[in-house]
mmCIF file of C-alpha atoms and ligand atoms in Angstrom:
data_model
loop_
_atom_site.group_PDB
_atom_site.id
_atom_site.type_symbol
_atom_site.label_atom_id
_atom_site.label_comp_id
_atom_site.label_asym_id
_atom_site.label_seq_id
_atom_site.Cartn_x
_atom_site.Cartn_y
_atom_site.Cartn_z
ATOM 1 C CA UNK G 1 -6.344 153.722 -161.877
ATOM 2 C CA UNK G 2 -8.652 155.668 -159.522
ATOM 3 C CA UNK G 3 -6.734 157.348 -156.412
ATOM 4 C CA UNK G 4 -7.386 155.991 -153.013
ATOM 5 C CA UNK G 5 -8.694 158.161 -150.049
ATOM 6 C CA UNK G 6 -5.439 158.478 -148.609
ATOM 7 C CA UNK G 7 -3.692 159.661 -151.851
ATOM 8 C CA UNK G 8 -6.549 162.015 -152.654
ATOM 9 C CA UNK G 9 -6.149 163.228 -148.578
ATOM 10 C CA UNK G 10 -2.606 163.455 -149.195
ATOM 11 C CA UNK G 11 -3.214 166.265 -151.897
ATOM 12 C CA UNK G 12 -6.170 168.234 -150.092
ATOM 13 C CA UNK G 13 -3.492 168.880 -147.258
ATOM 14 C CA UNK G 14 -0.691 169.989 -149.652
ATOM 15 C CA UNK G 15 -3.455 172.927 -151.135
ATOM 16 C CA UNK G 16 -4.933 171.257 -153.709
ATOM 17 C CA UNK G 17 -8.664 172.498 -154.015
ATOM 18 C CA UNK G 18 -9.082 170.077 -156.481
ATOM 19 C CA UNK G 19 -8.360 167.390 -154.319
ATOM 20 C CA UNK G 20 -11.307 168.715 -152.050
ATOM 21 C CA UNK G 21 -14.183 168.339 -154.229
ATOM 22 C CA UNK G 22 -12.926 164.676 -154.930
ATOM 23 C CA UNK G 23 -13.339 164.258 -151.221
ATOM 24 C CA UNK G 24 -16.667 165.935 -150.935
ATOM 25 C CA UNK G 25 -17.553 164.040 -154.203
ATOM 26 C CA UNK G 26 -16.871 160.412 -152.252
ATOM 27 C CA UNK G 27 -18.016 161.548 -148.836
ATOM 28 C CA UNK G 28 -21.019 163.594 -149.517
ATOM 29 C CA UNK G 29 -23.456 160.792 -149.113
ATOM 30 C CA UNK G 30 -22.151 159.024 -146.108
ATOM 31 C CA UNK G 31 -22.476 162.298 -144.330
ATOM 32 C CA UNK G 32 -25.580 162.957 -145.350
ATOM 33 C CA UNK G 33 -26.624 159.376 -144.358
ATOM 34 C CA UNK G 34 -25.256 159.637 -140.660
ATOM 35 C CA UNK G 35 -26.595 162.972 -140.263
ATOM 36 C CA UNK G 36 -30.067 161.880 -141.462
ATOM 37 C CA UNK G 37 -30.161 158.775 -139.245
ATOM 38 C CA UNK G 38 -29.044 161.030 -136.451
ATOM 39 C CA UNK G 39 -31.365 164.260 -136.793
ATOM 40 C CA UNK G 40 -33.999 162.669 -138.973
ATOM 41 C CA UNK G 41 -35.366 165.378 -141.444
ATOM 42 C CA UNK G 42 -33.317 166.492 -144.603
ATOM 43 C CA UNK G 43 -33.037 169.953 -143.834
ATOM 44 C CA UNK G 44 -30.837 169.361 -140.780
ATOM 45 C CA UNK G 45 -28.797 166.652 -142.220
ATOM 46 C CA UNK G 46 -28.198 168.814 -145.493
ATOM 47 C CA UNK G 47 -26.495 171.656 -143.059
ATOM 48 C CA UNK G 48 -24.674 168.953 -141.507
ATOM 49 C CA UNK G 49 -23.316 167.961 -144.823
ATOM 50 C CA UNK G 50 -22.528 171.128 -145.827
ATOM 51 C CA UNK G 51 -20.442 172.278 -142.248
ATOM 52 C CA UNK G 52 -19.143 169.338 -142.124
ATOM 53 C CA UNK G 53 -17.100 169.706 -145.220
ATOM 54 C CA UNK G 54 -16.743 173.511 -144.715
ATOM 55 C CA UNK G 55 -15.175 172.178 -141.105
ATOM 56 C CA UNK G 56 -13.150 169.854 -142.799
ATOM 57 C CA UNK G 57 -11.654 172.408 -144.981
ATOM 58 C CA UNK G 58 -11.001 175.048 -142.159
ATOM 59 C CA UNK G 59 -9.764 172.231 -139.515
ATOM 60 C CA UNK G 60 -7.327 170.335 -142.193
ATOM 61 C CA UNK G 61 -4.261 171.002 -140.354
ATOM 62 C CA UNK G 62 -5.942 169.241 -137.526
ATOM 63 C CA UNK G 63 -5.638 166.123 -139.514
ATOM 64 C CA UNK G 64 -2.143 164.232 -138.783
ATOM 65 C CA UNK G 65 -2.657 160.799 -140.041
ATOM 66 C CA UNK G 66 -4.213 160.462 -143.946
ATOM 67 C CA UNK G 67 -5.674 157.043 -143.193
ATOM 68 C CA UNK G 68 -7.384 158.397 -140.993
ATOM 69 C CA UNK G 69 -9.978 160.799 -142.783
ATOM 70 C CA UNK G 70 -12.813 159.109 -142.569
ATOM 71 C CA UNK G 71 -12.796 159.201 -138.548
ATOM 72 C CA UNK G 72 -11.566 162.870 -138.546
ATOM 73 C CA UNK G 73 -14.805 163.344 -141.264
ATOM 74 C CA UNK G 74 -17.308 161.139 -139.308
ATOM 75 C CA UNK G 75 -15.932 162.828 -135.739
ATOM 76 C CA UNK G 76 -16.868 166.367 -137.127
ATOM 77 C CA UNK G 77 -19.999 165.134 -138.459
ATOM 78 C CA UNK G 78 -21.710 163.648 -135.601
ATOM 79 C CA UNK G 79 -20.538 165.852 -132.949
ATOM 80 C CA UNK G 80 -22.398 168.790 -135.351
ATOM 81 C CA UNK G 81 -25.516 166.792 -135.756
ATOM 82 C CA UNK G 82 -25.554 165.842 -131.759
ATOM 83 C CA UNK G 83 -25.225 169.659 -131.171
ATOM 84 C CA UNK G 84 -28.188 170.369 -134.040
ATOM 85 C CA UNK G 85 -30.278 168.019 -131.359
ATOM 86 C CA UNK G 86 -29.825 169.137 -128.582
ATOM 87 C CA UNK G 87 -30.627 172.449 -130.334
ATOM 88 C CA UNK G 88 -33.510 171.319 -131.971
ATOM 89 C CA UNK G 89 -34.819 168.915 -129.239
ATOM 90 C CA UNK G 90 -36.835 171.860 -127.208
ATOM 91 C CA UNK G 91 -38.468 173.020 -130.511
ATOM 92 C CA UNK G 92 -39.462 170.325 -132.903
ATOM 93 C CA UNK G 93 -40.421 166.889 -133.337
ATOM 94 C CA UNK G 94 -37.307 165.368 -133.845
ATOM 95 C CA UNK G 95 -38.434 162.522 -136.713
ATOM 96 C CA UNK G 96 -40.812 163.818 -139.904
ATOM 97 C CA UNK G 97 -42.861 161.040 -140.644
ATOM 98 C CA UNK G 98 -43.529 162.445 -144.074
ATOM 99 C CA UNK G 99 -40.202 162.288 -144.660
ATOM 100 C CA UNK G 100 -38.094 159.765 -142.987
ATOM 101 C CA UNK G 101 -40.197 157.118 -142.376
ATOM 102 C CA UNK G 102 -40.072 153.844 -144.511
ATOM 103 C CA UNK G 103 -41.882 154.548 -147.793
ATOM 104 C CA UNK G 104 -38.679 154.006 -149.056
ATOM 105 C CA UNK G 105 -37.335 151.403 -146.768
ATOM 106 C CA UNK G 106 -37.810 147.693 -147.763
ATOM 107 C CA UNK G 107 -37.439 145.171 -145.323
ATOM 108 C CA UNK G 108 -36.174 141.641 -146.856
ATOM 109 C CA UNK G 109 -35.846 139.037 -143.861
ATOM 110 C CA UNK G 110 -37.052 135.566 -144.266
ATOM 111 C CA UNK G 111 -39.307 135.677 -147.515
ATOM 112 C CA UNK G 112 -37.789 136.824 -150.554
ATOM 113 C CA UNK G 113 -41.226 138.508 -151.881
ATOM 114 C CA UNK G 114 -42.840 140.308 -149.315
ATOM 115 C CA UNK G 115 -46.519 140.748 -149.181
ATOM 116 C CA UNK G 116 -49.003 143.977 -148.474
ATOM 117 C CA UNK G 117 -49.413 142.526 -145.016
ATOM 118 C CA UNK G 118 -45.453 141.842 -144.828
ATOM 119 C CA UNK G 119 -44.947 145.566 -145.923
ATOM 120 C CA UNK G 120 -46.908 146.857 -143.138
ATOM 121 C CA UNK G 121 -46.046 144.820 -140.793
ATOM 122 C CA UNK G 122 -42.545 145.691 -141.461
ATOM 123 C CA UNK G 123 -43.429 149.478 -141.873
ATOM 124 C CA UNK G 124 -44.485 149.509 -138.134
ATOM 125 C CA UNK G 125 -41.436 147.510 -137.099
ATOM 126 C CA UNK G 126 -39.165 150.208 -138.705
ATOM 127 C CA UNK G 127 -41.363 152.855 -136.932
ATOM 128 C CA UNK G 128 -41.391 151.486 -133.423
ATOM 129 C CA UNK G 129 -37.079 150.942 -134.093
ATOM 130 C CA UNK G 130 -37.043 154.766 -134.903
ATOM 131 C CA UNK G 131 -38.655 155.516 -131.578
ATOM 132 C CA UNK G 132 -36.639 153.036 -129.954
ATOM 133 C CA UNK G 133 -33.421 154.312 -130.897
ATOM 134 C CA UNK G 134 -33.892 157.850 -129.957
ATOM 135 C CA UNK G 135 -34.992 156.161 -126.409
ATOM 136 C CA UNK G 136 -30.952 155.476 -126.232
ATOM 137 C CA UNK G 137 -28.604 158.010 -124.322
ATOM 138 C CA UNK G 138 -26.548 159.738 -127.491
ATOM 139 C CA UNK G 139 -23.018 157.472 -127.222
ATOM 140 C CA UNK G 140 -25.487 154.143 -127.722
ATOM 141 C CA UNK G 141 -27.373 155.466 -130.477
ATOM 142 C CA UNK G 142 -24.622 157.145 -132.226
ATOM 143 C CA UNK G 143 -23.098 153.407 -131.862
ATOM 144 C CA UNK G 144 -25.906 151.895 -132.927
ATOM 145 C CA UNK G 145 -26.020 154.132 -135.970
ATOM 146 C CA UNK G 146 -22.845 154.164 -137.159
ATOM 147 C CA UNK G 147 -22.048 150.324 -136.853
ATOM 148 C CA UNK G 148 -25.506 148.805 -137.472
ATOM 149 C CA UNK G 149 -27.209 151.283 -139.872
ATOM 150 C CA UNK G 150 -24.020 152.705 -141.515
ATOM 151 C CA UNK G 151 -22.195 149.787 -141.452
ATOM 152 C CA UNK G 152 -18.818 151.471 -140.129
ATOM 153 C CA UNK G 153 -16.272 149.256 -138.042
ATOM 154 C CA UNK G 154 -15.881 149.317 -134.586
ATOM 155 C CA UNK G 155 -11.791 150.832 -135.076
ATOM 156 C CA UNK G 156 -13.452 153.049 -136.959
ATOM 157 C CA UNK G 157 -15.838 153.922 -134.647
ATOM 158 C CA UNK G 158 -13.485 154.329 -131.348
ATOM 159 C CA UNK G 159 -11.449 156.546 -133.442
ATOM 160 C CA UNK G 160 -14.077 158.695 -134.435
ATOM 161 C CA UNK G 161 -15.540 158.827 -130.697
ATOM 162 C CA UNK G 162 -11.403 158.617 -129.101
ATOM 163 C CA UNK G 163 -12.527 156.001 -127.168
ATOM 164 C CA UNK G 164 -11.084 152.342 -126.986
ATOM 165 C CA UNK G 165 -12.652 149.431 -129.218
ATOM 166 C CA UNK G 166 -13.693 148.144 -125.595
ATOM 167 C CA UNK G 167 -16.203 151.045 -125.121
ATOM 168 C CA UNK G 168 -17.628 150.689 -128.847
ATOM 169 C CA UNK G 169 -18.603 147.355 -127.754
ATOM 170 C CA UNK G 170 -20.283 147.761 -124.742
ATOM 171 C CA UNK G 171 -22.234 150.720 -126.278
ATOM 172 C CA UNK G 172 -23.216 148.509 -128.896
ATOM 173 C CA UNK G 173 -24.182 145.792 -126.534
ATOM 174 C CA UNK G 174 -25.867 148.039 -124.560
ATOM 175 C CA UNK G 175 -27.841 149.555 -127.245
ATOM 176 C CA UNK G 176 -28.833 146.664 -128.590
ATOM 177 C CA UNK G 177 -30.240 144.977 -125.697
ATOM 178 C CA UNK G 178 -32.453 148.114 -125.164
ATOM 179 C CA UNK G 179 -33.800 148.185 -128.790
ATOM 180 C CA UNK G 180 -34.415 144.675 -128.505
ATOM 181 C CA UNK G 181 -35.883 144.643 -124.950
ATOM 182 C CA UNK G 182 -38.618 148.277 -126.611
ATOM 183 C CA UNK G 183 -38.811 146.054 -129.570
ATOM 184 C CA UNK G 184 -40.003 142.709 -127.244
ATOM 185 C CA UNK G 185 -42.429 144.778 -125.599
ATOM 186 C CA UNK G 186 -43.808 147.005 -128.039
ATOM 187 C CA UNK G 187 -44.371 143.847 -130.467
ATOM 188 C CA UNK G 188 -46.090 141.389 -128.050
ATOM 189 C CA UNK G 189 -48.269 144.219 -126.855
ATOM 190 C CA UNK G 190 -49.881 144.906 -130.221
ATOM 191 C CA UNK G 191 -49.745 141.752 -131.168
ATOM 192 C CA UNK E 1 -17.154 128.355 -120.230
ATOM 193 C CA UNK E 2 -20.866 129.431 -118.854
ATOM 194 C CA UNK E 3 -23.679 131.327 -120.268
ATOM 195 C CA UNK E 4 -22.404 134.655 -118.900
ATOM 196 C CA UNK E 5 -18.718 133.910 -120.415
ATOM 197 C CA UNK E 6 -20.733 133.685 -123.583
ATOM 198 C CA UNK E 7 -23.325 136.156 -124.026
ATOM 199 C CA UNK E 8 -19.892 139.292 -124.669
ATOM 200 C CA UNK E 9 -18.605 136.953 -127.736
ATOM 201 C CA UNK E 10 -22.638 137.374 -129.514
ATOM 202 C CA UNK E 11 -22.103 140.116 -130.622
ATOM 203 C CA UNK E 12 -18.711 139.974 -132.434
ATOM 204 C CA UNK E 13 -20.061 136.436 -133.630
ATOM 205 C CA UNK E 14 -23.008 138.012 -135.148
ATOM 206 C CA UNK E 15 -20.733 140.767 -136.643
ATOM 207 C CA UNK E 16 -18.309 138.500 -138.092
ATOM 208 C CA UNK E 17 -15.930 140.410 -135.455
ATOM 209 C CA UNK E 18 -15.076 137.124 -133.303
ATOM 210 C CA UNK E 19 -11.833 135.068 -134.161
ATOM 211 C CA UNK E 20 -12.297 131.575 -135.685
ATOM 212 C CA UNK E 21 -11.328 129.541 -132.879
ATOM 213 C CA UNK E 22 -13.896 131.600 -130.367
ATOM 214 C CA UNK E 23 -16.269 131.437 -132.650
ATOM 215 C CA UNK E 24 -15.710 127.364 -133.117
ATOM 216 C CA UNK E 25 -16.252 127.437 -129.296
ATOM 217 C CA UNK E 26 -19.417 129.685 -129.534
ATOM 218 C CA UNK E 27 -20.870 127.524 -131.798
ATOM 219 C CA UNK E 28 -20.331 124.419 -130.067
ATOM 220 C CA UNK E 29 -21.875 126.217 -126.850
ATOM 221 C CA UNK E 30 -25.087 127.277 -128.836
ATOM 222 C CA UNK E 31 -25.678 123.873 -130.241
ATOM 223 C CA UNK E 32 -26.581 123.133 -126.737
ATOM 224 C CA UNK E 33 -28.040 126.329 -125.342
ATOM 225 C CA UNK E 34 -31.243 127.599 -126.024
ATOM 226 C CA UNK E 35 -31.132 131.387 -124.122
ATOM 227 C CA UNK E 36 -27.855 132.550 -125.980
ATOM 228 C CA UNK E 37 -29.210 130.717 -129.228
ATOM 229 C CA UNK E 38 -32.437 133.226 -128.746
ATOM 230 C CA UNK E 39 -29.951 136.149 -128.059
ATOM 231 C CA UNK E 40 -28.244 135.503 -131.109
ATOM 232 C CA UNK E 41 -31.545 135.423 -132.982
ATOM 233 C CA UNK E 42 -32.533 138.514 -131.531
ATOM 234 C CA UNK E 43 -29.536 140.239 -132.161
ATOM 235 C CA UNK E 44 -29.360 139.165 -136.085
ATOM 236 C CA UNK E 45 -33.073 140.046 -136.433
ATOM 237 C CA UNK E 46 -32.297 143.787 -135.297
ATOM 238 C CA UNK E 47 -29.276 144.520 -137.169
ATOM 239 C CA UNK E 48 -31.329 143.122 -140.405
ATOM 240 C CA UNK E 49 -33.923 146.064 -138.862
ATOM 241 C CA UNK E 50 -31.691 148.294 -138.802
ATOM 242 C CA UNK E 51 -29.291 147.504 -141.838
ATOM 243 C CA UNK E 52 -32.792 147.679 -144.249
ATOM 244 C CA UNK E 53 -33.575 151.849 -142.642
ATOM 245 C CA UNK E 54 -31.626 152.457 -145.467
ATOM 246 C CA UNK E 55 -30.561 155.999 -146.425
ATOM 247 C CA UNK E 56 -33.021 158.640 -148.013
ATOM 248 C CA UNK E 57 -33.202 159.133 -151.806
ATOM 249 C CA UNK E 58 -35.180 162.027 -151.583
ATOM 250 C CA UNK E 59 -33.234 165.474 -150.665
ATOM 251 C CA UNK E 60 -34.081 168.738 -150.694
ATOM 252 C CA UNK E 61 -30.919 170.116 -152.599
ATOM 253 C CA UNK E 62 -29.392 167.380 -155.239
ATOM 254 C CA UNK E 63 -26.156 166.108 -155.308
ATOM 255 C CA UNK E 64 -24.671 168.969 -157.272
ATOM 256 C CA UNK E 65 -26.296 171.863 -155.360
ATOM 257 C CA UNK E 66 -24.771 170.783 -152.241
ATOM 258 C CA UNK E 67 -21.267 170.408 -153.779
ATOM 259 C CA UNK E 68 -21.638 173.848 -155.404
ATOM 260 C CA UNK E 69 -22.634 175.330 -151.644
ATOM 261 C CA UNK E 70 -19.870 173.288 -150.250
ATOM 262 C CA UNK E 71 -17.310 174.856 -152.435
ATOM 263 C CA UNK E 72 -18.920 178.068 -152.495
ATOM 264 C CA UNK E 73 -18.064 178.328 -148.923
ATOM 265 C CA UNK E 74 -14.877 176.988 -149.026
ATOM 266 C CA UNK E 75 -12.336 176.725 -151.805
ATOM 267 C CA UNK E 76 -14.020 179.918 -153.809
ATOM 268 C CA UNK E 77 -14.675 181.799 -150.713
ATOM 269 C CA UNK E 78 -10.830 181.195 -149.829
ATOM 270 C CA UNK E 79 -9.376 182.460 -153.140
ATOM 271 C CA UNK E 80 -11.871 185.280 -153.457
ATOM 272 C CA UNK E 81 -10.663 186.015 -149.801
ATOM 273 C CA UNK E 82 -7.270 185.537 -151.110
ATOM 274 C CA UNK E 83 -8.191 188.318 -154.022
ATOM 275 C CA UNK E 84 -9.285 190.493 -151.429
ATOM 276 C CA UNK E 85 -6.615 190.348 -149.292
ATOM 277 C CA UNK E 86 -3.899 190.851 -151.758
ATOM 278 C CA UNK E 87 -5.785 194.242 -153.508
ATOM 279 C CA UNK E 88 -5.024 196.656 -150.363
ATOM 280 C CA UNK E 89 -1.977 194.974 -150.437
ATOM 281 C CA UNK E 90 -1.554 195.987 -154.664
ATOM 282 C CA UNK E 91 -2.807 199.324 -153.642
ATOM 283 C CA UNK E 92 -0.780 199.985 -150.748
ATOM 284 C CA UNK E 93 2.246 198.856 -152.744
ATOM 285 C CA UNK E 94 1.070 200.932 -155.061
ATOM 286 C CA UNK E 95 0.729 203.494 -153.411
ATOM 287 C CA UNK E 96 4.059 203.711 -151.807
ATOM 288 C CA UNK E 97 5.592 202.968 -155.449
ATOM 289 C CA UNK E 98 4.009 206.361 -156.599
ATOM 290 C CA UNK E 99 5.109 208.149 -153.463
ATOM 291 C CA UNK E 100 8.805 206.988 -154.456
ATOM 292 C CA UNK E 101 8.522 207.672 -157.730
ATOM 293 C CA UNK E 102 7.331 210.913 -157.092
ATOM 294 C CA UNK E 103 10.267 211.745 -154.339
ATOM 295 C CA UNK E 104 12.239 210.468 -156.651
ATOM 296 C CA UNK E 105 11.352 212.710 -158.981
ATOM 297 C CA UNK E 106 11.373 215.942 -156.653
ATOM 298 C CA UNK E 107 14.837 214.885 -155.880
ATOM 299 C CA UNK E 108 15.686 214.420 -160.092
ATOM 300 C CA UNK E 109 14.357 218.273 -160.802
ATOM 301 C CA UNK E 110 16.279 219.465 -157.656
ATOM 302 C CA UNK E 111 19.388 217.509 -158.563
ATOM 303 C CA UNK E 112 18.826 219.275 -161.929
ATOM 304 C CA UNK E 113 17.838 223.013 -160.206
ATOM 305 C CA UNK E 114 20.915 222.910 -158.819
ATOM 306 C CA UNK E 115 22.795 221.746 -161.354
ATOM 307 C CA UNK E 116 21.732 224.567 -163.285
ATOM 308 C CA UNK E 117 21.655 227.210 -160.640
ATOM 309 C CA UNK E 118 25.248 226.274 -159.964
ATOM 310 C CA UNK E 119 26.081 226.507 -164.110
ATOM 311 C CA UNK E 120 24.021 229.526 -164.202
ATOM 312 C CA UNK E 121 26.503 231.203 -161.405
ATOM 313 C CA UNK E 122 29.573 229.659 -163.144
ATOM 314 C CA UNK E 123 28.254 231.332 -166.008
ATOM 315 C CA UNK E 124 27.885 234.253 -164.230
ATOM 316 C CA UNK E 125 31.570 234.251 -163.089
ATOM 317 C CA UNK E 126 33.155 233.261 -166.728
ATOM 318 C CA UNK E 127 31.153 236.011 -168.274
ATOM 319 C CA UNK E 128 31.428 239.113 -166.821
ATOM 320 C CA UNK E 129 28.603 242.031 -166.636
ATOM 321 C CA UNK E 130 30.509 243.548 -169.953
ATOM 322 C CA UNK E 131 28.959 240.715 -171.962
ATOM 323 C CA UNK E 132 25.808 241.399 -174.489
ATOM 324 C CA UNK E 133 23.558 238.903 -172.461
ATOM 325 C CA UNK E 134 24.043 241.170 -169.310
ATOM 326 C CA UNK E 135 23.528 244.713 -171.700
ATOM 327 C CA UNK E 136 20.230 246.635 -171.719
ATOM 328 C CA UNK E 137 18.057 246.004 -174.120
ATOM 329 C CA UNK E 138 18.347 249.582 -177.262
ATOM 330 C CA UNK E 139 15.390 251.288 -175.046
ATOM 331 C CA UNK E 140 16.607 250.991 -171.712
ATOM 332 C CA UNK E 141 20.058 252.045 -173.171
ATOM 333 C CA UNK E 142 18.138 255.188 -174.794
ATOM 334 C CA UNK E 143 16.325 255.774 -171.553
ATOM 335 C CA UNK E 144 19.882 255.270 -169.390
ATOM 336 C CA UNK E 145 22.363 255.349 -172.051
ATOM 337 C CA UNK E 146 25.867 254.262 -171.091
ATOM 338 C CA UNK E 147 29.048 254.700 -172.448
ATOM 339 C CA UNK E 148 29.699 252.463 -175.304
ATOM 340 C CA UNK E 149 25.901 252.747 -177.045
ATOM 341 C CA UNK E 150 24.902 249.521 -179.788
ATOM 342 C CA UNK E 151 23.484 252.233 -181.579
ATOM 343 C CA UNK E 152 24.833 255.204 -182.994
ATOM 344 C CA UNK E 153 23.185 258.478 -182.272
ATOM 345 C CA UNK E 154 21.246 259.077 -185.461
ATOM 346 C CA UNK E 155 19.947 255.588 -185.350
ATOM 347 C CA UNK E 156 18.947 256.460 -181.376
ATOM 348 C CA UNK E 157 16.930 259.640 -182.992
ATOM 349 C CA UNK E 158 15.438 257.869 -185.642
ATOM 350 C CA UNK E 159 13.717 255.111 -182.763
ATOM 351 C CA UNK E 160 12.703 257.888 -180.978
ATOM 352 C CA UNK E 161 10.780 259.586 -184.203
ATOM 353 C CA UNK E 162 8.881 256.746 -184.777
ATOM 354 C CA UNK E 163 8.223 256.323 -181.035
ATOM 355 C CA UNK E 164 6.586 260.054 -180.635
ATOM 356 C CA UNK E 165 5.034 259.039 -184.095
ATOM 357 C CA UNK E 166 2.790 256.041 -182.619
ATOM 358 C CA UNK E 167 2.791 256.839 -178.754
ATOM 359 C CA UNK E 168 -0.663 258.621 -178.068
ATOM 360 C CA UNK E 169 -0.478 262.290 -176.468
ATOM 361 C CA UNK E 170 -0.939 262.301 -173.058
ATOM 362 C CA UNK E 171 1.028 258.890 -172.559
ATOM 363 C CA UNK E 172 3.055 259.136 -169.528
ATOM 364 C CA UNK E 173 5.887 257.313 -171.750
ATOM 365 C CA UNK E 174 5.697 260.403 -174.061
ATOM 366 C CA UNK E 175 7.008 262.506 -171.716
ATOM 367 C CA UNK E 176 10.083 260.296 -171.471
ATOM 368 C CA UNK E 177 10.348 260.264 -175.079
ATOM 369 C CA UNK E 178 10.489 263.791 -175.807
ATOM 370 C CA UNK E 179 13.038 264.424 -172.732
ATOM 371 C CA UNK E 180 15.425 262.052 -174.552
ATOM 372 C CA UNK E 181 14.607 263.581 -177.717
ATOM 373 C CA UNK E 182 15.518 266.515 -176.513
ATOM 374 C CA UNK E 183 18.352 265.460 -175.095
ATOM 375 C CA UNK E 184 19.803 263.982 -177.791
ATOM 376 C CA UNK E 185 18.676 266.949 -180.312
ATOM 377 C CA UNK E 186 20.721 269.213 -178.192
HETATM 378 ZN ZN1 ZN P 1 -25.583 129.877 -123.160
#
């Protein structure tokens, strides 16, 4: 039977190395995900992952509660990408086109089969979403992110940010009535 | 319930977050109302949006790489740390073994020093100055003889004959030699 996180958490903390690569084994995408979504280029979000789990590893003892791993994980994560940002922010374009933007995204809403024309059309929805959410103050889009994109839960999320489920919400609420609100306007105006 | 009492339960409903019996409500209300039936549509329509910006295949470093950085920096690092932490520890240890070994064995050859120092005087005392070991060797008795010679006097002459036979004239030793010669001659 495979070992759950909290077993496999349960042996990092007692020493085992071991136990470690498991973790960075099961985590290593999701970090790379949320640091991706965050910074937007692969070079950033690959030092995330890696200080992240090098963070992880030093800050172990910080960890008092097994279950909850993937908060303490997720916590260190985003707080390194937001400070990668801020860093960055003054230098480069934040989002690489090349890179990040939807040549590998596929958009599947009403039609099953989408056309060329539903493609692009749904290539410059993603785009103008992308410039939307870094319009958001950090807490909204890091909400936004992690629950919408990512898929996390909003317990989840309020104990990653050590905030009550309350606040998750209204970030969320808040964020999405922005997005929505950009998306109105920039839609209808090239429309 | 109104619009406003409404419009905070949307998003839970649209997340699956809202309890069945608020939801039940929700639904009746949106049967009827068309502004938080459009903000309901809106709000489903993003998270599809943003759902679908799914997550990058393409990295710069695979899978692996990563992993091998991660633990590079980590788990490796810490036990070659670990090595090198515990080596001036084996050396120090080391190094103070040898130094009490080494005391150790000062103290052993002293221990034995005096051991024999102190046998060597108790053999002094249990054998008096009369004994062979303490006698002159058969030239210093011919140079200084004493009173009870090893050798008898003939013997003495015949030593000193084959001593002026291979001592070189002029040797300050020859001198010596002949004196006792003489002496015992006479
Ligand atoms: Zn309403």
């Amino acid at each position: 039977m495979e070992k759950t996180i909290p077993q496999i958490v349960e042996q990092f903390l007692d020493g085992n190395d071991s136990a470690f690569a498991e973790l960075v084994s099961r985590y290593q995408k999701k970090i790379y995900s949320v640091a991706f979504q965050i910074l937007g280029n692969h070079l950033d979000a690959d030092e995330v992952v890696q200080e992240t789990f090098v963070r992880v590893y030093k800050k172990r003892k910080d960890l008092h509660n097994v279950r909850y791993f993937t908060s303490f994980i997720l916590r260190i994560a985003t707080n390194y990408s937001i400070d990668l940002l801020r860093k960055r922010k003054g230098h480069t374009v934040m989002t690489d086109d090349s890179t990040s933007l939807p040549g590998h995204v596929q958009l599947d809403l009403s039609s099953k089969v989408a056309t060329p024309s539903d493609d692009l059309r749904n290539k410059r929805l993603m785009n103008e979403i992308l410039k939307a959410l870094e319009l958001l103050p950090t807490k909204q889009r890091l909400t936004a992110i992690l629950h919408d994109i990512e898929g996390y839960t909003k317990a989840e999320i309020a104990e990653t940010c050590g905030c009550p489920e309350a606040t998750v919400r209204s970030n969320l609420h808040i964020a999405r009535n922005k997005l929505k609100k950009i998306l109105k306007q920039r839609l209808y105006k090239k429309e | 319930m109104t619009c406003l009492q409404y419009k905070p339960l949307i998003d839970d409903y649209a997340d699956n977050d809202l309890a069945p019996e608020l939801s039940l409500k929700l639904e009746e209300h949106l049967a009827s109302c068309a502004s938080c039936t459009i903000e309901l549509e809106g709000t489903v329509r993003l998270k599809e949006l943003l759902k679908n910006r799914v997550s990058p295949n393409q990295r710069n470093l695979s899978f692996e790489e990563t992993t091998n950085l991660i633990l590079a920096r980590t788990v490796e690092k810490n036990s070659w740390q670990e090595q090198a932490r515990q080596k001036p520890d084996e050396q120090v240890r080391s190094e103070f073994s040898r130094a009490i070994l080494s005391a150790a064995a000062a103290l052993i050859i002293f221990a034995i020093s005096v051991v024999i120092g102190t046998s060597d005087e108790k053999f002094a005392q249990n054998n008096p100055p009369e004994s062979p070991i303490f006698v002159m060797s058969p030239v210093e008795q011919m140079i200084e003889p004493n009173d009870s010679p090893i050798f008898t006097k003939a013997e003495q002459l015949n030593h000193i004959q084959g001593l002026l036979l291979i001592s070189p004239p002029g040797m300050l030793g020859r001198l010596s030699v002949i004196h006792e010669y003489n002496r015992l001659t006479n």
